[in-house]
Tab-separated table of C-alpha atoms and ligand atoms in Angstrom:
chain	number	residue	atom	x	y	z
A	7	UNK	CA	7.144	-29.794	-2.627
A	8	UNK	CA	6.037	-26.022	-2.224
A	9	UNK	CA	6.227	-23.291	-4.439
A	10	UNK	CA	7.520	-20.465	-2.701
A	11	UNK	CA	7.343	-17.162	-4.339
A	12	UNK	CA	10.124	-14.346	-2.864
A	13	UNK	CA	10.201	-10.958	-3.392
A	14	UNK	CA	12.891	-8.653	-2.245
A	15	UNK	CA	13.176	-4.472	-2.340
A	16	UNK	CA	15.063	-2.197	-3.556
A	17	UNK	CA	16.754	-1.720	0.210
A	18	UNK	CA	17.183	-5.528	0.020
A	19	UNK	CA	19.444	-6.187	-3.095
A	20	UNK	CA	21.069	-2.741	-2.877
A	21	UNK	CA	24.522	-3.584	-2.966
A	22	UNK	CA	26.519	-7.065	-3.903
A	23	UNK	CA	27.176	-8.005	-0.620
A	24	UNK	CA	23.036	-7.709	-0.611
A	25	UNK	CA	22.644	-9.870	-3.232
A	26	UNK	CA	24.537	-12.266	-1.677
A	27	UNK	CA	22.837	-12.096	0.995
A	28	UNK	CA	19.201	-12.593	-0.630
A	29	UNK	CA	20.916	-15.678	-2.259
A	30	UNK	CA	21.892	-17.130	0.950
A	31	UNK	CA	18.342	-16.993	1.476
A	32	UNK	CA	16.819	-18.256	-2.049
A	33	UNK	CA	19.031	-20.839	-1.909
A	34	UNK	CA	18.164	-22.146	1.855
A	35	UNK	CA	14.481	-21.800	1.358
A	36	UNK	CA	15.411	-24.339	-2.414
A	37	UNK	CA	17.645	-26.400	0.130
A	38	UNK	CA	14.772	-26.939	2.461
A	39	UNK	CA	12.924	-28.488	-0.486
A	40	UNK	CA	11.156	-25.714	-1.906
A	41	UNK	CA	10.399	-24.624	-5.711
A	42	UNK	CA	11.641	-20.778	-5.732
A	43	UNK	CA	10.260	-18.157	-7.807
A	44	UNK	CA	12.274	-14.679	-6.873
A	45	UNK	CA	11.367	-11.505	-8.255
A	46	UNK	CA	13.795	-8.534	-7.711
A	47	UNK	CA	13.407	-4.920	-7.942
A	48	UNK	CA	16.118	-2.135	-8.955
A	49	UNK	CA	18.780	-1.820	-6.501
A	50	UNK	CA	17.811	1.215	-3.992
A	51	UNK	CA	18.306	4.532	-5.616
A	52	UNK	CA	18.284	3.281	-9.023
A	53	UNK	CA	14.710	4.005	-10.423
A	54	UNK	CA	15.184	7.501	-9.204
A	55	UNK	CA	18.181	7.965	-10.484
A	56	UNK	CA	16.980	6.667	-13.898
A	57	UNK	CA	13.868	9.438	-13.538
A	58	UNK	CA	16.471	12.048	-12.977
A	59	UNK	CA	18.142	11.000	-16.012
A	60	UNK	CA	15.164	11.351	-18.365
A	61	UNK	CA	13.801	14.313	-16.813
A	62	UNK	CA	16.675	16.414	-17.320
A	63	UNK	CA	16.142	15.435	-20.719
A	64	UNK	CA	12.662	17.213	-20.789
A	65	UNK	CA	10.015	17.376	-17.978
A	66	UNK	CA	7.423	14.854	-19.691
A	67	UNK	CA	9.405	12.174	-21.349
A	68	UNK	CA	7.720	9.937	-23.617
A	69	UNK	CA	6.204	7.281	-21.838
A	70	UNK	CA	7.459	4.443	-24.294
A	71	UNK	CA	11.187	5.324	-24.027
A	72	UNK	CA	10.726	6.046	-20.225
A	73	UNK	CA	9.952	2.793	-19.613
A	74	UNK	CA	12.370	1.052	-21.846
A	75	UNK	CA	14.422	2.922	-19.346
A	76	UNK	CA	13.314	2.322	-15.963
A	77	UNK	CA	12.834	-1.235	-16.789
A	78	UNK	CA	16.843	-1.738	-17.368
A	79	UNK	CA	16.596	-1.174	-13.061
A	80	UNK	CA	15.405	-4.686	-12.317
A	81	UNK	CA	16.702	-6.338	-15.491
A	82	UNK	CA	20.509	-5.120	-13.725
A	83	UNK	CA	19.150	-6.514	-10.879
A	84	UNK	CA	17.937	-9.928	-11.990
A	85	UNK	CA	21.044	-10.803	-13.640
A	86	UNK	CA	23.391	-10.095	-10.598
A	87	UNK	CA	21.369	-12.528	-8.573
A	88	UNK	CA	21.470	-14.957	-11.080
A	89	UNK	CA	25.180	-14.766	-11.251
A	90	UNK	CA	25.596	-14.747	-7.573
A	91	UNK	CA	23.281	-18.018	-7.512
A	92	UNK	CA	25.282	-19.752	-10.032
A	93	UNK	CA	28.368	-18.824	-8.192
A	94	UNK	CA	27.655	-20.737	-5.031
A	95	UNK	CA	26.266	-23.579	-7.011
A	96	UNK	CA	22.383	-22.886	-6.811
A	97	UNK	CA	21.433	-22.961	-10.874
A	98	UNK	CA	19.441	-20.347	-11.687
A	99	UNK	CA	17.851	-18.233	-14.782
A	100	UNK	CA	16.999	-15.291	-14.712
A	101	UNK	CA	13.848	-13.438	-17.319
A	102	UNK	CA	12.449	-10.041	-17.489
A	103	UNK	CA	9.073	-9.337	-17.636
A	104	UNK	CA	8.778	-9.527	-21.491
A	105	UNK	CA	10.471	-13.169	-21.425
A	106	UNK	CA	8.397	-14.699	-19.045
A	107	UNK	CA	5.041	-12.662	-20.280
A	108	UNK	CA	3.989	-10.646	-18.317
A	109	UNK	CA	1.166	-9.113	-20.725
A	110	UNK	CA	-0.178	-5.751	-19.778
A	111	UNK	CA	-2.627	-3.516	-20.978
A	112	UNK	CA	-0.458	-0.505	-22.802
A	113	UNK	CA	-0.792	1.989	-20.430
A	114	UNK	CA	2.547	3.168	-20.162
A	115	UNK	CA	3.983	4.038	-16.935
A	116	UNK	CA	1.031	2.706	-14.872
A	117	UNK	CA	0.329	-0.341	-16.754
A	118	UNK	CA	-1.760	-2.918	-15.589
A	119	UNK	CA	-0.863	-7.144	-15.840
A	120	UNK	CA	-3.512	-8.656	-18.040
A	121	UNK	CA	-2.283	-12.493	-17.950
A	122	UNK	CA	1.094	-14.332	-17.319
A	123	UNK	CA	2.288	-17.153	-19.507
A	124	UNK	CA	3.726	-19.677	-17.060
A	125	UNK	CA	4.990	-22.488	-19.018
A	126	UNK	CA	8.658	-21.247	-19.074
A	127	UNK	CA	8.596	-20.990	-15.390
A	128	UNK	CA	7.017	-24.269	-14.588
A	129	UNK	CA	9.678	-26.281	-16.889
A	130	UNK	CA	12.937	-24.162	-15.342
A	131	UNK	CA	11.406	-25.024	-11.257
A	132	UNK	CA	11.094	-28.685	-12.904
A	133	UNK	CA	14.510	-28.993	-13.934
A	134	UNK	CA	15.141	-27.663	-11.188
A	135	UNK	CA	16.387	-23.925	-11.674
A	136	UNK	CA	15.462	-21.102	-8.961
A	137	UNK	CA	13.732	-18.501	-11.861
A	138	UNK	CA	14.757	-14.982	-11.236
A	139	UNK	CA	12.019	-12.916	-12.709
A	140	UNK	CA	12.144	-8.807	-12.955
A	141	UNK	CA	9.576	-7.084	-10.633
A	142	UNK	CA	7.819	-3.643	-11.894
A	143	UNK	CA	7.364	-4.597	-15.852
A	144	UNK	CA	6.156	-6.266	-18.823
A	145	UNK	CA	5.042	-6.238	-22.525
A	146	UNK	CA	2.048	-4.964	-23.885
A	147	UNK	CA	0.011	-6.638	-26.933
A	148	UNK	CA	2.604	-4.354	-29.194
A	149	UNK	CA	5.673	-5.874	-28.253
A	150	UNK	CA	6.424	-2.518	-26.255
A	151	UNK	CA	7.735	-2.886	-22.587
A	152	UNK	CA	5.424	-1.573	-20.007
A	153	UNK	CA	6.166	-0.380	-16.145
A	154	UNK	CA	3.738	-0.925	-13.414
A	155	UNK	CA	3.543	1.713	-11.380
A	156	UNK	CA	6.074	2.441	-8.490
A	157	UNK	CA	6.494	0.127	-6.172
A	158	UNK	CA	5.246	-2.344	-8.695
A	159	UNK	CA	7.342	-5.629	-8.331
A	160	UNK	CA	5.287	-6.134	-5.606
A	161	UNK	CA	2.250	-6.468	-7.798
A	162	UNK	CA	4.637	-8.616	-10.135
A	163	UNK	CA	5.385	-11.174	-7.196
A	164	UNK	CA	1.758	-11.964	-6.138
A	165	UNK	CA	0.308	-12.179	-9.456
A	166	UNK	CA	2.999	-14.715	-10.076
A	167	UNK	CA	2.032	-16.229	-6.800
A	168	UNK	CA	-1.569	-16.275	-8.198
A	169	UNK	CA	-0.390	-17.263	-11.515
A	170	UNK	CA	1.495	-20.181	-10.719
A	171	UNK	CA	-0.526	-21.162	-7.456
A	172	UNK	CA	2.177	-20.740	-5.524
A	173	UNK	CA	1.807	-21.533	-1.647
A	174	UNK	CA	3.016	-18.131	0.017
A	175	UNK	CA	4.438	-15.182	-1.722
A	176	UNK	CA	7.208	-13.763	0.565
A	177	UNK	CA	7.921	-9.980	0.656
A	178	UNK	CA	11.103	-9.490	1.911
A	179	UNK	CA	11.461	-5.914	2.927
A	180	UNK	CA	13.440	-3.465	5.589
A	181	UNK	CA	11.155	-3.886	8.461
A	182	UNK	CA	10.208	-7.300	9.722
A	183	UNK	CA	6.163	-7.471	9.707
A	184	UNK	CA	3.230	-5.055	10.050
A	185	UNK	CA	2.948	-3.589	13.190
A	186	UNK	CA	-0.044	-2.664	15.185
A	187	UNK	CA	0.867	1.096	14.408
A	188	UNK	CA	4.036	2.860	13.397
A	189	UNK	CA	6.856	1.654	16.408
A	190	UNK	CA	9.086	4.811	15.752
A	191	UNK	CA	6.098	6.682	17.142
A	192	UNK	CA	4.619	4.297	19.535
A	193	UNK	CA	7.211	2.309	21.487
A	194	UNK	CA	4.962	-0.810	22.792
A	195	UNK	CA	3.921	-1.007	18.951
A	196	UNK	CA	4.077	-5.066	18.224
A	197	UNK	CA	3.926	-7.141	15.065
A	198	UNK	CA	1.489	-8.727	13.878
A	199	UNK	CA	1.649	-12.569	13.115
A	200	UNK	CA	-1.888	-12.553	11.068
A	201	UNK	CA	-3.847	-9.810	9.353
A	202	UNK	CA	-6.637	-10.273	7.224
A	203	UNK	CA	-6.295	-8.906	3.454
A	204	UNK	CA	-9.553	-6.126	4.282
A	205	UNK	CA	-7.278	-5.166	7.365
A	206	UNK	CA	-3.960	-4.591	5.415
A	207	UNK	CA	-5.844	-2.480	2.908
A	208	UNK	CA	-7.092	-0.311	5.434
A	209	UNK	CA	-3.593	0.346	6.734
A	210	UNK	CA	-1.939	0.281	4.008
A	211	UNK	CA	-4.652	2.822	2.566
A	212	UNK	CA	-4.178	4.861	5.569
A	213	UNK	CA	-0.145	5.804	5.409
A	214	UNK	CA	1.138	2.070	6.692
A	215	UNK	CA	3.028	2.101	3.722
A	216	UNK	CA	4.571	-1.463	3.556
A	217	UNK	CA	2.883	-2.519	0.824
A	218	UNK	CA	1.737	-1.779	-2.619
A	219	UNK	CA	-2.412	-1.660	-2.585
A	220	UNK	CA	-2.668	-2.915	-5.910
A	221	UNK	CA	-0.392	-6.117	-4.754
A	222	UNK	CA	-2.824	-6.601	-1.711
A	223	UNK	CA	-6.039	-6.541	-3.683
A	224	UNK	CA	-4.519	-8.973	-6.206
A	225	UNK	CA	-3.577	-11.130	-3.625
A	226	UNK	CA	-7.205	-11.199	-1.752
A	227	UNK	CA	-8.947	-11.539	-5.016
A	228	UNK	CA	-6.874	-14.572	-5.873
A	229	UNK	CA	-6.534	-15.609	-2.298
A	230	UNK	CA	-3.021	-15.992	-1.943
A	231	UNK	CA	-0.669	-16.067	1.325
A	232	UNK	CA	0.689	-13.118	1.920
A	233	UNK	CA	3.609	-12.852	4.179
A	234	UNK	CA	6.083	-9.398	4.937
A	235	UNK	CA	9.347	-10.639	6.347
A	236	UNK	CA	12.551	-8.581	6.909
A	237	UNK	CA	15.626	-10.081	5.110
A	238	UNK	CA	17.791	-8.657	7.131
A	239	UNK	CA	16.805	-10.512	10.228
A	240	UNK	CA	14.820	-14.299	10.729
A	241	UNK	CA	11.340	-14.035	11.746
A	242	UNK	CA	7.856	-15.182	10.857
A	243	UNK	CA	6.633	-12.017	9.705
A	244	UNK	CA	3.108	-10.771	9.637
A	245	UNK	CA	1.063	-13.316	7.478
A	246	UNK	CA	-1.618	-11.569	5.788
A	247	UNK	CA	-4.487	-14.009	4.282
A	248	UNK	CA	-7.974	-14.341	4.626
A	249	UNK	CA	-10.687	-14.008	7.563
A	250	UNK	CA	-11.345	-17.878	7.692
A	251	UNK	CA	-7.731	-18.709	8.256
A	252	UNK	CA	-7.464	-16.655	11.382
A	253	UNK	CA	-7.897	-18.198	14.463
A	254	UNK	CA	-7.087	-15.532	17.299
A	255	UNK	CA	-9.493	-12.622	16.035
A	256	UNK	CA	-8.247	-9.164	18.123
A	257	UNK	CA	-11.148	-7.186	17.838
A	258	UNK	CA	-9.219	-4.326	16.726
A	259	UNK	CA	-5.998	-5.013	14.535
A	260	UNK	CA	-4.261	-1.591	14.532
A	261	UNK	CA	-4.178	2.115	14.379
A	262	UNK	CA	-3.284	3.575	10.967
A	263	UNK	CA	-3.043	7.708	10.406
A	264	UNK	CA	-2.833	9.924	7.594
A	265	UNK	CA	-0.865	13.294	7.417
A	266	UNK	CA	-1.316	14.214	4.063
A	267	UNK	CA	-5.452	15.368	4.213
A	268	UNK	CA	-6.611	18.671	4.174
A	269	UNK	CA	-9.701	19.987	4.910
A	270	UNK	CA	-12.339	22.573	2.967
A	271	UNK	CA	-15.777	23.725	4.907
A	272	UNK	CA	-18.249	25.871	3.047
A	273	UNK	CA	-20.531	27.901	5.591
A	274	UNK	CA	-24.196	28.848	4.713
A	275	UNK	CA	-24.942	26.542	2.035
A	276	UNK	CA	-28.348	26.201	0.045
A	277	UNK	CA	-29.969	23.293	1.481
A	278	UNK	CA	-31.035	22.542	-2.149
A	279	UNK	CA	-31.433	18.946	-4.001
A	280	UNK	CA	-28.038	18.964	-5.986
A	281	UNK	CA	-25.933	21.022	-3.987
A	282	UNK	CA	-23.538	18.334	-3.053
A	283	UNK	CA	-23.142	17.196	-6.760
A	284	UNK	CA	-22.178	21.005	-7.746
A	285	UNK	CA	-19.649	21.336	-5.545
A	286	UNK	CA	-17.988	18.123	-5.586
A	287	UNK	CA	-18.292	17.975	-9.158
A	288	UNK	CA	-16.280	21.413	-9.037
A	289	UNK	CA	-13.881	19.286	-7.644
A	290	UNK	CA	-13.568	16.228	-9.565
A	291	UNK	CA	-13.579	17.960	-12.467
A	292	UNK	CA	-10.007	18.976	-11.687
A	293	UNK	CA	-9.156	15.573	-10.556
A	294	UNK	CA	-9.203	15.528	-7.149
A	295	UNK	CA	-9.876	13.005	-5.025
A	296	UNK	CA	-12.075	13.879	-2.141
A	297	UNK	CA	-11.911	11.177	0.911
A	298	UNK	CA	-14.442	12.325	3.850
A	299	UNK	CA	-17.190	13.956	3.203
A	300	UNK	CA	-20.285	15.567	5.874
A	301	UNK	CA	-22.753	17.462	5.390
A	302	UNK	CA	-24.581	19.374	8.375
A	303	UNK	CA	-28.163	18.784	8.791
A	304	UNK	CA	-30.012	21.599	7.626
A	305	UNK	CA	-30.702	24.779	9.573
A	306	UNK	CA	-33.295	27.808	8.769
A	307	UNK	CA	-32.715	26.370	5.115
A	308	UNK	CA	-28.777	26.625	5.162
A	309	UNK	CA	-26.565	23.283	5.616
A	310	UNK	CA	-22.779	23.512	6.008
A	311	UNK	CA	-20.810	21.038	3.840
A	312	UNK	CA	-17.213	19.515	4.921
A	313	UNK	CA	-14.972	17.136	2.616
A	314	UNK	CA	-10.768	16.306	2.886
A	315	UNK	CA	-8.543	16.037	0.087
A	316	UNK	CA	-5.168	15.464	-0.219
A	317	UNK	CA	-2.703	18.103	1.440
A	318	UNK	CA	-1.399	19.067	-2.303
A	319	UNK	CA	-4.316	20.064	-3.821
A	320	UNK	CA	-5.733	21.831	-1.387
A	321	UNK	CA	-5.076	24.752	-3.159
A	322	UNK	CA	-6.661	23.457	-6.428
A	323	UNK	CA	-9.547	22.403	-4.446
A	324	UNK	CA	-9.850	25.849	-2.646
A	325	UNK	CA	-10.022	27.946	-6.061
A	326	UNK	CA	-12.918	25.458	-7.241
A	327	UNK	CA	-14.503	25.720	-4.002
A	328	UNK	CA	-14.855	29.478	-3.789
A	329	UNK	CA	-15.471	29.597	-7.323
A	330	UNK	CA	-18.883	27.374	-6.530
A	331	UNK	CA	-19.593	29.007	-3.249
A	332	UNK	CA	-20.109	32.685	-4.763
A	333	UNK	CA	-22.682	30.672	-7.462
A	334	UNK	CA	-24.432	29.359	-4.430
A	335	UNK	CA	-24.129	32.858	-2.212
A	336	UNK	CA	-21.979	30.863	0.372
A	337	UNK	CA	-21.487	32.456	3.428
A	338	UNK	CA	-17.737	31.391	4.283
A	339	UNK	CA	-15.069	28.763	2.816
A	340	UNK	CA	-12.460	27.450	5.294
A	341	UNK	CA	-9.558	25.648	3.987
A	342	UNK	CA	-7.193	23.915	6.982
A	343	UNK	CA	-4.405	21.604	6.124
A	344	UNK	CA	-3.317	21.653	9.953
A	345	UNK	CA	-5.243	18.346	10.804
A	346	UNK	CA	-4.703	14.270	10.083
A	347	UNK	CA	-6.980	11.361	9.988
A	348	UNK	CA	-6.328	8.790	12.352
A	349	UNK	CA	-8.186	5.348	11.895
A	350	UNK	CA	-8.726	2.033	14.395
A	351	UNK	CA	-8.860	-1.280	11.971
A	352	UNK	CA	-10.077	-4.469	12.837
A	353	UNK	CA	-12.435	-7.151	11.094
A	354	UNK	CA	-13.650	-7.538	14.537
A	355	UNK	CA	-15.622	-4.653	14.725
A	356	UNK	CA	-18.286	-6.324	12.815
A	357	UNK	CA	-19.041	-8.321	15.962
A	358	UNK	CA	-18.503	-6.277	18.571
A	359	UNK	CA	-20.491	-3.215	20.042
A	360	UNK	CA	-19.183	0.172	21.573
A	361	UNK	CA	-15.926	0.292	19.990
A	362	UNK	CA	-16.878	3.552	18.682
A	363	UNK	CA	-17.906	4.966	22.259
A	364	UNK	CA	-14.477	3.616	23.928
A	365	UNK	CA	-11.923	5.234	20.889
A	366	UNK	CA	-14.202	8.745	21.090
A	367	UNK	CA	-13.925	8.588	25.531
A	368	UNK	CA	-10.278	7.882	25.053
A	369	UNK	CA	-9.738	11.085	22.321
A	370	UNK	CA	-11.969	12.970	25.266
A	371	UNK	CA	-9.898	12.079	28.372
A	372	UNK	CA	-6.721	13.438	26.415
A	373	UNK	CA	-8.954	16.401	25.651
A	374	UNK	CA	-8.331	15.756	22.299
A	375	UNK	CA	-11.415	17.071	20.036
A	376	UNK	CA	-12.813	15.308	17.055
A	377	UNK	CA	-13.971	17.645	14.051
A	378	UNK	CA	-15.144	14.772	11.490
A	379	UNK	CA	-15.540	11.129	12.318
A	380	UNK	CA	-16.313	8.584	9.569
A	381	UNK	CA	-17.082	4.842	9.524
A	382	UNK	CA	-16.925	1.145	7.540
A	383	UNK	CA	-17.604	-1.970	8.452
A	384	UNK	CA	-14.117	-2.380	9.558
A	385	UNK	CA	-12.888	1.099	10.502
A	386	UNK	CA	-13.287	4.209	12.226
A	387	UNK	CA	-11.337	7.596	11.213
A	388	UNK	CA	-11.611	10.863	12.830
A	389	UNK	CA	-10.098	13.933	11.782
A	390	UNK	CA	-8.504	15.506	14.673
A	391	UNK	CA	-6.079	18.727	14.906
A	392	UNK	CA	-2.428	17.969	13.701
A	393	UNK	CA	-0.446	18.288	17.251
A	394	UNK	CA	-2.705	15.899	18.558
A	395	UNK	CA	-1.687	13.098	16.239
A	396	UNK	CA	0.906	11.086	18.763
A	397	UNK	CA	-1.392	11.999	21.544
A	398	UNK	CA	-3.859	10.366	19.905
A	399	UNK	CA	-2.702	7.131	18.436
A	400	UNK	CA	-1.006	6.639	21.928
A	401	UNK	CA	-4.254	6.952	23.882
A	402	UNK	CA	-6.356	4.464	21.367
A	403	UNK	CA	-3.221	2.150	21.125
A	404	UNK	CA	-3.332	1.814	24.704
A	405	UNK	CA	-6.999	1.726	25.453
A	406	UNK	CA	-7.452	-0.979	23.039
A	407	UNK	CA	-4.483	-2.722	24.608
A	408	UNK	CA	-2.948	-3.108	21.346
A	409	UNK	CA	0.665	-3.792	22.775
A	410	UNK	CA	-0.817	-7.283	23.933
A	411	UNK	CA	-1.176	-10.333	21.457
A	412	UNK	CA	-4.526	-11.434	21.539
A	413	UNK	CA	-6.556	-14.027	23.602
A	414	UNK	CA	-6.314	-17.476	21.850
A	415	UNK	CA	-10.178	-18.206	20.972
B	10	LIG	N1	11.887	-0.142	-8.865
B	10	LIG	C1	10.518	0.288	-8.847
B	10	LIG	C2	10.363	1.476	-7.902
B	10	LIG	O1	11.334	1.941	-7.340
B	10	LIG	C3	9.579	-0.815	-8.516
B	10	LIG	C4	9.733	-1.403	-7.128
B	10	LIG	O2	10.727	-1.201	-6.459
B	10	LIG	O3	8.810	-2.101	-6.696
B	10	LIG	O4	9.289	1.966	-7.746
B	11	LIG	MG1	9.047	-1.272	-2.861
């Protein structure tokens, strides 16, 4: 018998008729012989709604009582189902994340899972119950229930998966696998049956927002089967899992991009030991997170210095920027939030040569020009104006034939 754990989204439970629905499912997935774990989150709507709630109580509510509120989401959630699995004869008990233990650390909010007690679960898919568990929470060492994040019953339903050693953990969501890159902009975009954990990071990283990140690096550290499925419509999925399982490598997996980057360039810099710490430091010291970085190599003593940041604190960035630059005697600072990052991902790249030469030739024929290029093992990004972006991910998309499943090897 497997142990299938399920995980459905907001979208996915957001009515009754919904719930009915994902029961239809949990139930056919128990009638085909299968031990079922589902974890729920808040019907769609409902965690912002809750927000709204406490924030027009004050702008920073405490973060015990917030989320002793946003917690009641899923536990509304987990009892419907439960009901609506009982109803059509399909026994089933549902537990928040404080009954079945879910210990986190007490970081309130943004609280991270330190173990899972599993015993209650394993006697309930014994008896043969389906166990409804609330996504997005638990209970800290103080008794005190804890939130993980948005978007954080999917972190819930793999470290069950890992937890309880479960044989796939299921995301059900609105959209029925990962695609090579975002289908609303390219139209020959295609789904993926098979991505490696290292790939989905990447894309998830880079604005393929599918997935939680924290829920895919659980899942690769414990090596659990990953798979993305719609539940609105049958379908494998996309199965995400690691490199050894994958038979029919692409060399390139997809094309991720990222609108929300900005960039800074200080002119006429100091080519000085320490420069780079002073002004970066400038900038994490306000708690910004700086992505690419280049520096220029050094001319007549002077080096120029380029980093990106995230489009809303560009501004932040900007006033510790100049701030550094007069210390320095700077000639120039240049902020431009009028650019994105687009990035090819694909474990294959570690084997294969010239990728780099054949996505720069296709930016060039569109006459598309590249101000900052970085690399990984596994990735390429450039930086590229911000009208250029479909252009762009078009061009690569279609140079790298990435509407075509790859050759069986
Ligand atoms: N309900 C929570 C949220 O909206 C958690 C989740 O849906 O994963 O962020
Ligand atoms: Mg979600």
């Amino acid at each position: 018998m497997a142990l299938i754990v399920q995980k459905y989204g907001g979208t996915s439970v957001g009515d009754l008729e919904r719930i009915a629905n994902v029961a239809g499912r949990v139930q056919a997935s128990r009638d085909a012989g299968n031990h079922v774990v589902v974890v729920v989150s808040a019907m769609s709507g409902e965690t912002d709604r809750l927000l709204t709630l406490a924030k027009a109580i004050g702008d920073v509510p405490p973060p015990r009582e917030l989320d002793v509120l946003l917690s009641t989401g899923e536990q509304t959630t987990i009892a419907l189902l439960a009901m609506t699995l009982e109803a059509r004869g399909c026994p089933a008990r549902s537990y928040t994340g404080a009954q079945v233990r879910i210990q986190t650390d007490s970081a309130h909010n943004k609280a991270r899972i330190l173990s899972i007690d599993h015993q209650t679960l394993c006697r309930d898919l014994k008896e043969g119950y389906v166990a409804v568990v609330a996504g997005f929470q638990g209970v800290d060492p103080q008794g005190s229930i804890t939130t993980l994040g948005r978007g954080g019953s999917d972190t819930t339903a793999v470290a069950l998966a890992a937890a309880l050693d479960a044989d796939e953990c299921q995301i059900y969501t609105d959209v029925d696998g990962v695609y090579t890159t975002d289908p609303r902009m390219v139209q020959t975009a295609r789904r993926l049956d098979r991505l490696t954990y290292e790939e989905m990071l990447e894309m998830a990283s880079l604005g393929a927002k599918v997935l939680q990140i924290r829920a895919v690096e659980f899942a690769s550290k414990y090596k659990t089967r990953l798979r993305v499925l719609s539940s609105f419509e049958e379908g494998p999925g996309t199965l995400i899992t690691s490199e050894d399982e994958i038979m029919e490598q692409a060399v390139i997996s997809g094309i991720a991009f990222n609108r929300d980057e900005a960039k800074i360039t200080i002119l006429g810099v100091p080519d000085n030991p320490g420069i780079a710490r002073q002004i970066l430091g400038a900038v994490a010291e306000r708690n910004i997170e700086v992505d690419m970085i280049i520096q220029n190599v050094a001319q007549d003593g002077n080096t120029d210095f380029t980093f990106t940041v995230h489009r809303n604190d560009l501004q932040r960035a900007l006033e510790a920027v100049h701030k550094v630059a007069a210390e320095l005697s700077a000639r120039e600072v240049i902020g431009d939030d009028k650019i994105v990052k687009i990035s090819l991902v694909g474990v294959g790249m570690r084997s294969h040569s010239g990728i780099a030469s054949l996505m720069f030739g296709a930016l060039a024929d569109e006459g598309i020009n590249i101000q900052m290029i970085s690399t990984s093992e596994i990735k390429i990004s450039v930086v590229v104006e911000e009208k250029y972006l479909e252009l762009g991910v078009r061009a690569l998309h279609d140079t790298f034939e990435l509407d075509k499943p790859p050759a069986e090897g």
